[in-house]
Short mmCIF file of C-alpha atoms in Angstrom, two decimals:
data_model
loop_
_atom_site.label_atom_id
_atom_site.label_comp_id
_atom_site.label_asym_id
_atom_site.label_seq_id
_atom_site.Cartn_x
_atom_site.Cartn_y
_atom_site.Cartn_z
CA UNK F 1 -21.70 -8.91 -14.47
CA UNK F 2 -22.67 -5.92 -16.90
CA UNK F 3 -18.64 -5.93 -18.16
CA UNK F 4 -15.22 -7.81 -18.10
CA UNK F 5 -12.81 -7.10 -15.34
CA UNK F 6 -9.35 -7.99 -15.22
CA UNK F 7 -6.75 -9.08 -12.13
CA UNK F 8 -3.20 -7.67 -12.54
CA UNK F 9 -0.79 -8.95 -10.27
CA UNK F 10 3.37 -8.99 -10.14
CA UNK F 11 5.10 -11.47 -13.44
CA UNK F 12 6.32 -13.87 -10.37
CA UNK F 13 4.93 -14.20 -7.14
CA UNK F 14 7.50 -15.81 -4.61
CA UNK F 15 6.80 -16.40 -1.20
CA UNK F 16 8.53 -17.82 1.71
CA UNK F 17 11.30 -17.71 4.50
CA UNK F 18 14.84 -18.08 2.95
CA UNK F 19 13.37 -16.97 -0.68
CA UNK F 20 15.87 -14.45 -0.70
CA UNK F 21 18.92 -15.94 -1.05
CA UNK F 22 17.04 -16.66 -4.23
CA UNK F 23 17.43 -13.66 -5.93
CA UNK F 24 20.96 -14.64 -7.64
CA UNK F 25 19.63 -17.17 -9.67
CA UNK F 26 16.40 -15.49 -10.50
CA UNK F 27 18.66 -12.64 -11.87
CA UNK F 28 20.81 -14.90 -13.73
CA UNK F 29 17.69 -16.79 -15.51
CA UNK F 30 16.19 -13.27 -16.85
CA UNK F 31 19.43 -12.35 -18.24
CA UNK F 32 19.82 -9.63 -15.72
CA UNK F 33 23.64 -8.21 -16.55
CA UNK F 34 23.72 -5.07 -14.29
CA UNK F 35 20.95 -4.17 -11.19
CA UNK F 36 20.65 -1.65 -9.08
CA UNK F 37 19.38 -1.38 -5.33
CA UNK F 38 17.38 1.42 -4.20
CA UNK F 39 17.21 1.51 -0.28
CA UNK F 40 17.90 3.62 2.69
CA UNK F 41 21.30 4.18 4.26
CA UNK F 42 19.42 2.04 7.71
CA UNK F 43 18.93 -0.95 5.63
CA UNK F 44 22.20 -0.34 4.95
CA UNK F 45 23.47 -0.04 8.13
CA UNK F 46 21.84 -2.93 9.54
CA UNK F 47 23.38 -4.94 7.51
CA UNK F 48 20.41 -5.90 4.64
CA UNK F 49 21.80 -4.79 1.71
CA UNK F 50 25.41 -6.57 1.68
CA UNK F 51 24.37 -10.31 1.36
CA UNK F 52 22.13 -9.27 -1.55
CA UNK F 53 25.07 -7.66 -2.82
CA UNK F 54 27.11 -10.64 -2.50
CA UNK F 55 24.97 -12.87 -4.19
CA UNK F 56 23.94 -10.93 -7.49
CA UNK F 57 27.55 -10.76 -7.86
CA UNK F 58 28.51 -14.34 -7.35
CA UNK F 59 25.80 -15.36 -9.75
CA UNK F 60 28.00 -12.76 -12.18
CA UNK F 61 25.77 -9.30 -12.31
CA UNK F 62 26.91 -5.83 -11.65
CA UNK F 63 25.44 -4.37 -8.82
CA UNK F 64 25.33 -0.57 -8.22
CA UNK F 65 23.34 0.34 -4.25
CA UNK F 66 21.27 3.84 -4.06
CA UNK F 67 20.45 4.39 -0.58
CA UNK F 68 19.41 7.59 -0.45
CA UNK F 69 15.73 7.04 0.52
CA UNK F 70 13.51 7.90 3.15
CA UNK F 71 10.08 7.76 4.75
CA UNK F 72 7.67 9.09 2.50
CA UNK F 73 10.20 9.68 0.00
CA UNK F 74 9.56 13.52 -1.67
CA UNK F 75 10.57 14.31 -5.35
CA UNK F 76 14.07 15.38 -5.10
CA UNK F 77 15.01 11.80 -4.18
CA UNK F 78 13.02 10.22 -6.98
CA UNK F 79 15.24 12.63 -9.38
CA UNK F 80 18.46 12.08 -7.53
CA UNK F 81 17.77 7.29 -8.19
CA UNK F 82 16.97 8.76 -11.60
CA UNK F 83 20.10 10.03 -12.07
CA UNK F 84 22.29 7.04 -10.14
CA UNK F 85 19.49 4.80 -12.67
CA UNK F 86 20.39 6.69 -15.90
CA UNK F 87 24.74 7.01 -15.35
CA UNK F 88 24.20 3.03 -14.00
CA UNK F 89 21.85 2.01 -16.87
CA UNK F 90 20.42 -1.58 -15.15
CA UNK F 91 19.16 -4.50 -16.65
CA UNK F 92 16.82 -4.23 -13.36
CA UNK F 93 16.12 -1.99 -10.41
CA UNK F 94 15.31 -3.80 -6.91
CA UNK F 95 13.32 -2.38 -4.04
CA UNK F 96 14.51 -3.21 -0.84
CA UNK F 97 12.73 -1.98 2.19
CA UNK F 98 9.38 -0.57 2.84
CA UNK F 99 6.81 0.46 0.78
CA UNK F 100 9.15 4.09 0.43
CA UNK F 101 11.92 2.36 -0.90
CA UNK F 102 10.19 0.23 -3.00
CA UNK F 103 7.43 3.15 -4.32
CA UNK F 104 10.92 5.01 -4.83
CA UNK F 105 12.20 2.10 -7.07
CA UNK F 106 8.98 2.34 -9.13
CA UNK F 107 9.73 6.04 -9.79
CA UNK F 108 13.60 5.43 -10.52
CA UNK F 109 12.56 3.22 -13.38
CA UNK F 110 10.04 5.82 -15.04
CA UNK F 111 12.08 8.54 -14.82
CA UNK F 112 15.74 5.97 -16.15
CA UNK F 113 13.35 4.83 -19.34
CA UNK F 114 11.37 7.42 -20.24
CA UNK F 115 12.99 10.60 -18.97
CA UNK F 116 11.20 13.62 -17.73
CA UNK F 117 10.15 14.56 -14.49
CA UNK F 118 8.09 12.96 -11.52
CA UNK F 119 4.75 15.40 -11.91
CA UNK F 120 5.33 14.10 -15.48
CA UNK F 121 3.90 11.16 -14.47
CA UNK F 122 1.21 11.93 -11.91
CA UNK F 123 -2.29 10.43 -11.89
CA UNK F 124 -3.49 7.25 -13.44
CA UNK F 125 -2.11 5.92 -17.12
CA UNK F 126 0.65 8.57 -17.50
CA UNK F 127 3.67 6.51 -17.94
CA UNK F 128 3.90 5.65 -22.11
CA UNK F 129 5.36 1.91 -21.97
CA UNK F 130 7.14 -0.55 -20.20
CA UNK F 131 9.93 0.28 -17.98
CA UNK F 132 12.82 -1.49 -16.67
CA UNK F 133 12.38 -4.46 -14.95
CA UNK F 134 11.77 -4.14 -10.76
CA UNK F 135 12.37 -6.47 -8.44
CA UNK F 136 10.52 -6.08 -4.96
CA UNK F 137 12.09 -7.48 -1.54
CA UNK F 138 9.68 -5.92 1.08
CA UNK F 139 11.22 -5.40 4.76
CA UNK F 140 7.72 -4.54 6.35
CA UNK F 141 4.33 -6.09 6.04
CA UNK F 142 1.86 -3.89 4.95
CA UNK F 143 2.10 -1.66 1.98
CA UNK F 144 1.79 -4.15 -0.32
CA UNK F 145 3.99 -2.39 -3.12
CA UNK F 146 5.24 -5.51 -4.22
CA UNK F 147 2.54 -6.59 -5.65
CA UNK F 148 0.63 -3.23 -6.70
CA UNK F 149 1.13 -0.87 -9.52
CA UNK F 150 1.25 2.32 -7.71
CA UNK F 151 3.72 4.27 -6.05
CA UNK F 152 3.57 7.68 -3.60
CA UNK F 153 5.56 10.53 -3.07
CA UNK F 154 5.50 13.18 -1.08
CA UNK F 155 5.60 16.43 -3.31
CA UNK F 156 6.74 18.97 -0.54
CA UNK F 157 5.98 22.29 -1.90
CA UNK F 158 1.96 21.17 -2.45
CA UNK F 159 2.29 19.28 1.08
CA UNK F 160 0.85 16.74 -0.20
CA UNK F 161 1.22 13.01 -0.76
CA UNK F 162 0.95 12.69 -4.51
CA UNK F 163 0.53 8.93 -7.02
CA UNK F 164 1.63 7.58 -10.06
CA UNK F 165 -0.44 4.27 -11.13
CA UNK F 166 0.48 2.55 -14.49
CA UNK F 167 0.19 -1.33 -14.99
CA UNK F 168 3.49 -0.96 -16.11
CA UNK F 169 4.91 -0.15 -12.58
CA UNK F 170 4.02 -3.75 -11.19
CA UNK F 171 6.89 -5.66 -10.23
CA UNK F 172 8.46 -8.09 -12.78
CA UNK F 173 9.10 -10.17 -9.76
CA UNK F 174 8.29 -10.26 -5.58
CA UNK F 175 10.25 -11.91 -3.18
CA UNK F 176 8.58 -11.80 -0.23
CA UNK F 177 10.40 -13.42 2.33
CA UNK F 178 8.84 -13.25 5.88
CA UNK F 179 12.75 -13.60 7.78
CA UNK F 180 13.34 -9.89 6.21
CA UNK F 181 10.69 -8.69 8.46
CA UNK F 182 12.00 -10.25 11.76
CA UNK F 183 14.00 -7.09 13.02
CA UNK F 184 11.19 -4.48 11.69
CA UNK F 185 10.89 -1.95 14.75
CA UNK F 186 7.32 -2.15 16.87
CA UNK F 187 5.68 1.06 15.85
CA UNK F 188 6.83 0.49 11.79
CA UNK F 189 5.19 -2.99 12.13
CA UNK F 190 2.19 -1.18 14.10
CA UNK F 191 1.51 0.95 10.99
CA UNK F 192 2.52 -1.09 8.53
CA UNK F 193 -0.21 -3.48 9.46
CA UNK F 194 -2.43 -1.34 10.15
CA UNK F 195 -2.21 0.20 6.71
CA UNK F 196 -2.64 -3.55 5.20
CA UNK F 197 -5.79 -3.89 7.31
CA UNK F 198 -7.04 -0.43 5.51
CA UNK F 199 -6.05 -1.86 2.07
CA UNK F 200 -8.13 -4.96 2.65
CA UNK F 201 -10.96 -3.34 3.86
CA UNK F 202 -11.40 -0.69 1.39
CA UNK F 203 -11.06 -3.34 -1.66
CA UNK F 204 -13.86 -5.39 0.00
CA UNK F 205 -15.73 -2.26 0.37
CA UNK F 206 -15.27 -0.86 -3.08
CA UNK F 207 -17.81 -0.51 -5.77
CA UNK F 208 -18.66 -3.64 -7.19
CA UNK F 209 -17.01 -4.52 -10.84
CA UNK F 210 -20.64 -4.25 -12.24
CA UNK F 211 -21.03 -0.61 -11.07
CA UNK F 212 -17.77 0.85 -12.34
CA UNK F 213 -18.32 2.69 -15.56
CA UNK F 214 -16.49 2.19 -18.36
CA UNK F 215 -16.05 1.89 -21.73
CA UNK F 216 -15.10 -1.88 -23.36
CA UNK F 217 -11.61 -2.05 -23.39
CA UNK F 218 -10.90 1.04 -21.59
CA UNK F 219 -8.07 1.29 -19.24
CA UNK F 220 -8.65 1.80 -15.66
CA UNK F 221 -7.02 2.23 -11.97
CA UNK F 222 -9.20 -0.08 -10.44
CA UNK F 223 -12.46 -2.58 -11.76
CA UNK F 224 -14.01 -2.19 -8.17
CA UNK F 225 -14.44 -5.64 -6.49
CA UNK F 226 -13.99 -8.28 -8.20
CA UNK F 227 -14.63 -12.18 -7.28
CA UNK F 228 -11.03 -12.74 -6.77
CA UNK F 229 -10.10 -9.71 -4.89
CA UNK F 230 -13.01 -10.57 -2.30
CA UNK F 231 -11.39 -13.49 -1.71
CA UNK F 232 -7.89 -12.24 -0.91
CA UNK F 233 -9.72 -8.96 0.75
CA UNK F 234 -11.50 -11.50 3.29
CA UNK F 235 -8.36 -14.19 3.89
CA UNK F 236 -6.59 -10.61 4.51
CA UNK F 237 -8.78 -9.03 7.09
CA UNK F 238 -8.88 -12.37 9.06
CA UNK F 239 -5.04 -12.84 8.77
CA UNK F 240 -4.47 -9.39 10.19
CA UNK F 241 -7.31 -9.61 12.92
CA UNK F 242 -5.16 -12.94 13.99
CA UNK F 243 -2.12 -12.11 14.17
CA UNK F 244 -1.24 -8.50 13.82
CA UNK F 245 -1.35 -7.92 17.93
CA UNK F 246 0.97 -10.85 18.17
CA UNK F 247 3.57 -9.52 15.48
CA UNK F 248 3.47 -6.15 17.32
CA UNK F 249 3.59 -7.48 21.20
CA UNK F 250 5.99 -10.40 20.10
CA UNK F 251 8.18 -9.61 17.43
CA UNK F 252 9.89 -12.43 17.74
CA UNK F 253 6.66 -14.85 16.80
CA UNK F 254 7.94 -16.10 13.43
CA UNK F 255 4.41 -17.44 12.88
CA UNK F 256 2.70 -14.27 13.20
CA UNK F 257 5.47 -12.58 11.43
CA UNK F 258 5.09 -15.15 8.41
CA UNK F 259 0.99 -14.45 8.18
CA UNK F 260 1.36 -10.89 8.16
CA UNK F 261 3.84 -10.99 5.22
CA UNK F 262 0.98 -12.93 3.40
CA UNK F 263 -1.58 -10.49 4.59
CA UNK F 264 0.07 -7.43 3.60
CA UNK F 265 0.70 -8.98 -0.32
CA UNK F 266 -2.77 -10.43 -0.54
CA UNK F 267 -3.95 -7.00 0.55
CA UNK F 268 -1.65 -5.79 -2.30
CA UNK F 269 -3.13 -7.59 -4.95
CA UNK F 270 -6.93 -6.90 -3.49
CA UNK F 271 -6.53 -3.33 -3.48
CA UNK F 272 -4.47 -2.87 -6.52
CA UNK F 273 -7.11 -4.30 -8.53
CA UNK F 274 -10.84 -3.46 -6.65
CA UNK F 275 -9.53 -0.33 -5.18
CA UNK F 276 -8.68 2.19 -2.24
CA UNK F 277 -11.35 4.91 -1.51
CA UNK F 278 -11.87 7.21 1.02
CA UNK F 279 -9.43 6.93 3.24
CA UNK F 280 -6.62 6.92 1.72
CA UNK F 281 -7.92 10.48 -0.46
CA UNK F 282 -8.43 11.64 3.03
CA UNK F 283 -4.98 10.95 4.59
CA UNK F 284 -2.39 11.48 1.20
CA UNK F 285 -3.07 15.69 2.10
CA UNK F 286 -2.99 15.30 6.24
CA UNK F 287 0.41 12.94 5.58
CA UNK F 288 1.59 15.53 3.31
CA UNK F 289 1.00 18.23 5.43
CA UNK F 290 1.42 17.05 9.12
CA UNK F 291 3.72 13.96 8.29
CA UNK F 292 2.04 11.39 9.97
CA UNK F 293 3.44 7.75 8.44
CA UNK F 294 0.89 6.83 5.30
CA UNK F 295 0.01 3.32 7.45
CA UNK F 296 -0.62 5.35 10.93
CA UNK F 297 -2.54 8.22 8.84
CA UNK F 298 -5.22 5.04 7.19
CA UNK F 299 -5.46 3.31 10.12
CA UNK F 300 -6.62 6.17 12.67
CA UNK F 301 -9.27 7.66 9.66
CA UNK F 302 -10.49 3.73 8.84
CA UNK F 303 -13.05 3.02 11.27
CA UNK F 304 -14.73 6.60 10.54
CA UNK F 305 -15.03 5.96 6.72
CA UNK F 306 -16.14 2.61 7.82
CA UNK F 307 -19.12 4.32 10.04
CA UNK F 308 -19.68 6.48 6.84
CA UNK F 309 -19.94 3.54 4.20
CA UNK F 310 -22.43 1.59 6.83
CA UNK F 311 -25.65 2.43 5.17
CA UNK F 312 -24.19 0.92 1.74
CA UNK F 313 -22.46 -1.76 3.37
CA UNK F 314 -23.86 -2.75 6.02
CA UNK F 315 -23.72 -7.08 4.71
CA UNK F 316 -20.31 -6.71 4.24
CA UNK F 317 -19.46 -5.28 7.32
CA UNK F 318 -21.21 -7.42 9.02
CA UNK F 319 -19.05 -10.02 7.29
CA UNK F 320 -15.59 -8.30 8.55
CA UNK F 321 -17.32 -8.77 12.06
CA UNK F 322 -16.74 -12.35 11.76
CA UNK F 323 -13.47 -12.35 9.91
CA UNK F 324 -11.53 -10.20 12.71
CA UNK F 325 -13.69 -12.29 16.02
CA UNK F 326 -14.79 -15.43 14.73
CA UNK F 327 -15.76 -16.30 17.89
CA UNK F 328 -19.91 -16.15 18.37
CA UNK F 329 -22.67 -14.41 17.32
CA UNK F 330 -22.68 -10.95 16.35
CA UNK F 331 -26.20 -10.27 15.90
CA UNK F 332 -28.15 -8.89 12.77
CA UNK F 333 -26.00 -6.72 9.90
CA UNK F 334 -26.27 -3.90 11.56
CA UNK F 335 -25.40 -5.17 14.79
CA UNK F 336 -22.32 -6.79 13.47
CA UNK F 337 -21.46 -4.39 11.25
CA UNK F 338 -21.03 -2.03 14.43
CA UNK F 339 -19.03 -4.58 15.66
CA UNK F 340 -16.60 -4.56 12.89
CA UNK F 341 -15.70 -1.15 13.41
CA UNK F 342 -15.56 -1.26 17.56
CA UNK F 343 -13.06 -4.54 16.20
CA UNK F 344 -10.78 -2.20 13.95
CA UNK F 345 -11.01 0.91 16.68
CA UNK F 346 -10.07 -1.91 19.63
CA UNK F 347 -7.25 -3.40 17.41
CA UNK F 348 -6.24 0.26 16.67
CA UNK F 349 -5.92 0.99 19.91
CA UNK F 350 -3.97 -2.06 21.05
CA UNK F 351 -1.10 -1.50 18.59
CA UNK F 352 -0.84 1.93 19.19
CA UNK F 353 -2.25 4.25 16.51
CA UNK F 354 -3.61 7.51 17.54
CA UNK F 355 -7.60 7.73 18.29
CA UNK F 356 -7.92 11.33 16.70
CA UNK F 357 -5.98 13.27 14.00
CA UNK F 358 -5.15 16.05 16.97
CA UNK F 359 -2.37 13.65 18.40
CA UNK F 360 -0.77 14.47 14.80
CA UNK F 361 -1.13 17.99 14.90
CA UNK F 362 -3.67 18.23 12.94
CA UNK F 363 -5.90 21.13 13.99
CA UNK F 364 -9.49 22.56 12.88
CA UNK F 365 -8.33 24.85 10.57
CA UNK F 366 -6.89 22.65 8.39
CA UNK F 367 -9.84 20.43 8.00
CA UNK F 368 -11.32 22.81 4.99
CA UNK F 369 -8.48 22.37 2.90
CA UNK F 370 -7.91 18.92 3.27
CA UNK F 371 -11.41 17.89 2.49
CA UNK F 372 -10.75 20.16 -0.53
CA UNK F 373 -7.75 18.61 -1.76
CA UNK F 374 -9.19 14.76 -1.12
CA UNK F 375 -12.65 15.48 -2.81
CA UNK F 376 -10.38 16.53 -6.07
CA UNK F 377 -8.80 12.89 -6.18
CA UNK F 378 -11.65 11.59 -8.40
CA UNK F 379 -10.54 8.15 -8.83
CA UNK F 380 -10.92 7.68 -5.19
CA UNK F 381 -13.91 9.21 -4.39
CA UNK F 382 -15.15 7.42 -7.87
CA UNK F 383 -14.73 3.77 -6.14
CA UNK F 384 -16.14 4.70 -2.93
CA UNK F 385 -19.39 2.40 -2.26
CA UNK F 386 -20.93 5.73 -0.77
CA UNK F 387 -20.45 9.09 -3.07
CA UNK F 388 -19.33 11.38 -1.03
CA UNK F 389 -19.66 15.31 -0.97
CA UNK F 390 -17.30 17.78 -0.17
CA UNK F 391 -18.94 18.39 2.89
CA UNK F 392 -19.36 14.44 4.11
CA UNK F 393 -15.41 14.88 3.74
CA UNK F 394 -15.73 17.72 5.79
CA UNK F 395 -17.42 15.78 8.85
CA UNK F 396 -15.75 12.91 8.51
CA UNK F 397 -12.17 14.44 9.63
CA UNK F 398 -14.39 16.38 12.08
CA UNK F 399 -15.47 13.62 13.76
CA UNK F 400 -11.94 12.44 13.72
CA UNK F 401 -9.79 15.77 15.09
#
């Protein structure tokens, strides 16, 4: 390779059904005093929240709950768990729920060490220094937050979905435990999965490492694809071409429910360090806008910037062919790599995600300003194997109204 690359991930990685109930003593052995739980008053509800409750403070730590959050969370909230953060003054902040609650978490411990506002903090490499510590406990499979050092909001007044990337926003420590998972509703596993299909995809897509320029030393969102992110890109892709129809259809398949949680954080770490492109520039302005869920939004748009990055890709899509229908021969590159996207459009269909961007509202007239505000996300369109244009944009979300 012309350069170094690096692979970020969360300071512990735990995995596996029951890990919760480890949280008390993981607390306890990082000297954590005083934590506080950002979630959503349905978590609550349900019933999540107490037991973790109950065990930080049998293992002897203050616990304080925020549950304030909600779907695409939008600024106000981030400055109302900076408040609760900053009167409460953790040792730790936890993320409980989906990639929301969790992103939210991220945001509550910028804003409780290093003041300010949200927009403060926008972009890539804006936040000055470590933060408190977070703790991730995901309740869906797909976004992958536990793992990644991004977070989104939804900034309201722009209508549009807006990110804050720092290394310093990865989790001190996941717990991904599959059992948390088991009750998630049909169409929130639907796009939750679908979304982790997008992030795997896009990271195997992505520039290679090589390509990405950059000075020695320099800090960037993402090195492009890397060795290791291929590899957790491709176990990804298969993982969700498995079992992602069964975790929809049969929510109460525990094996399907388990390999999804491991898709969703593999596809965590592979796009958090190669990259998202395209998509996801494309869908943070139509989810701002028409409120579409991020992981329904990526999913309907992936198959047309898969049809756009062909000519540049065309190996590789051949290769996610075979990783979502193992099952015979595809054909030459390009005959397979048609086949990988007829694969995502066939799965996309089955789980229930929309076709075209009309069954969102979406409408014509809004396609101009959309492709505007997605071209101006450089860092995206910077990672994209295929450079796109303004106008590419443009005919892309034609082609999918």
């Amino acid at each position: 390779m012309a350069h170094s690359w690096s692979f970020f991930s969360a300071g512990q990685f735990t995995f596996g059904c029951g890990s919760r109930h480890e949280l008390g003593k993981h607390a306890v052995r990082r000297g954590y005093r005083k934590v506080l739980i950002v979630t959503d008053s349905t978590l609550a509800g349900l019933g999540m929240v107490q037991p973790l409750h109950d065990d930080l403070s049998e293992h002897g730590v203050q616990v304080e709950v925020f549950d304030g959050s909600a779907a695409e969370p939008d600024l106000s909230i981030a400055e109302d768990a900076a408040f609760v953060a900053k009167t409460f003054r953790p040792d730790a902040i936890l993320g409980l729920g989906g990639g929301s609650n969790i992103d939210l978490a991220k945001v509550t411990s910028v804003l409780a060490t290093h003041g300010g506002q949200p927009h403060d903090y926008f972009g890539w490499d804006n936040v000055p220094g470590p933060i408190t510590p977070l703790i991730a406990l995901p309740t869906t499979a797909g976004t992958g937050s536990e793992v990644s050092q991004s977070a989104v909001l939804t900034d309201r007044e722009a209508s549009m979905k807006v990110s804050i990337l720092s290394q310093f926003m990865r989790p001190s420590l996941a717990i991904v435990d599959p059992e948390l998972t088991f009750t998630c509703p049909k169409q929130i596993t639907a796009d939750s999965g679908i979304d982790a299909l997008t992030h795997a995809i896009e990271a195997y897509l992505s520039k290679e490492a090589a390509d990405i320029a950059a000075e020695p030393g320099e800090a960037i969102p993402y090195s492009g694809c890397t060795p290791i992110g291929e590899l957790m890109a491709e176990e990804a892709i298969a993982l969700v071409g498995r079992y992602l129809p069964a975790a929809v259809h049969e929510p109460e398949n525990k094996v399907a429910r388990e390999k999804m949680a491991l898709a969703a954080s593999l596809a965590g770490l592979a796009f958090s360090n190669c990259g998202v492109a395209v998509v996801h520039a494309l869908e943070y302005p139509i989810g701002g806008r028409v409120h579409c869920s991020h992981g329904a939004g990526n999913g309907l748009l992936l198959p047309y910037v898969m049809r756009y990055n062909l000519p540049q890709r065309e190996e590789k899509l051949a290769r996610i062919a075979q990783l979502l229908n193992p099952i015979g021969d595809h054909g030459s590159d390009m005959e397979a790599a048609l086949v990988a996207i007829r694969e995502v459009e066939q799965l996309k269909s089955f789980i229930g995600i929309p076709e075209k961007l009309s069954a969102f509202g979406v409408t014509e007239a809004m396609l101009p300003e959309f492709a505007d505000k997605s071209f101006a996300i450089s860092r995206l369109m910077n990672i994209n194997p295929r450079t796109p244009t303004r106008d590419d944009l443009l005919q892309i979300l034609r082609e999918a109204l």
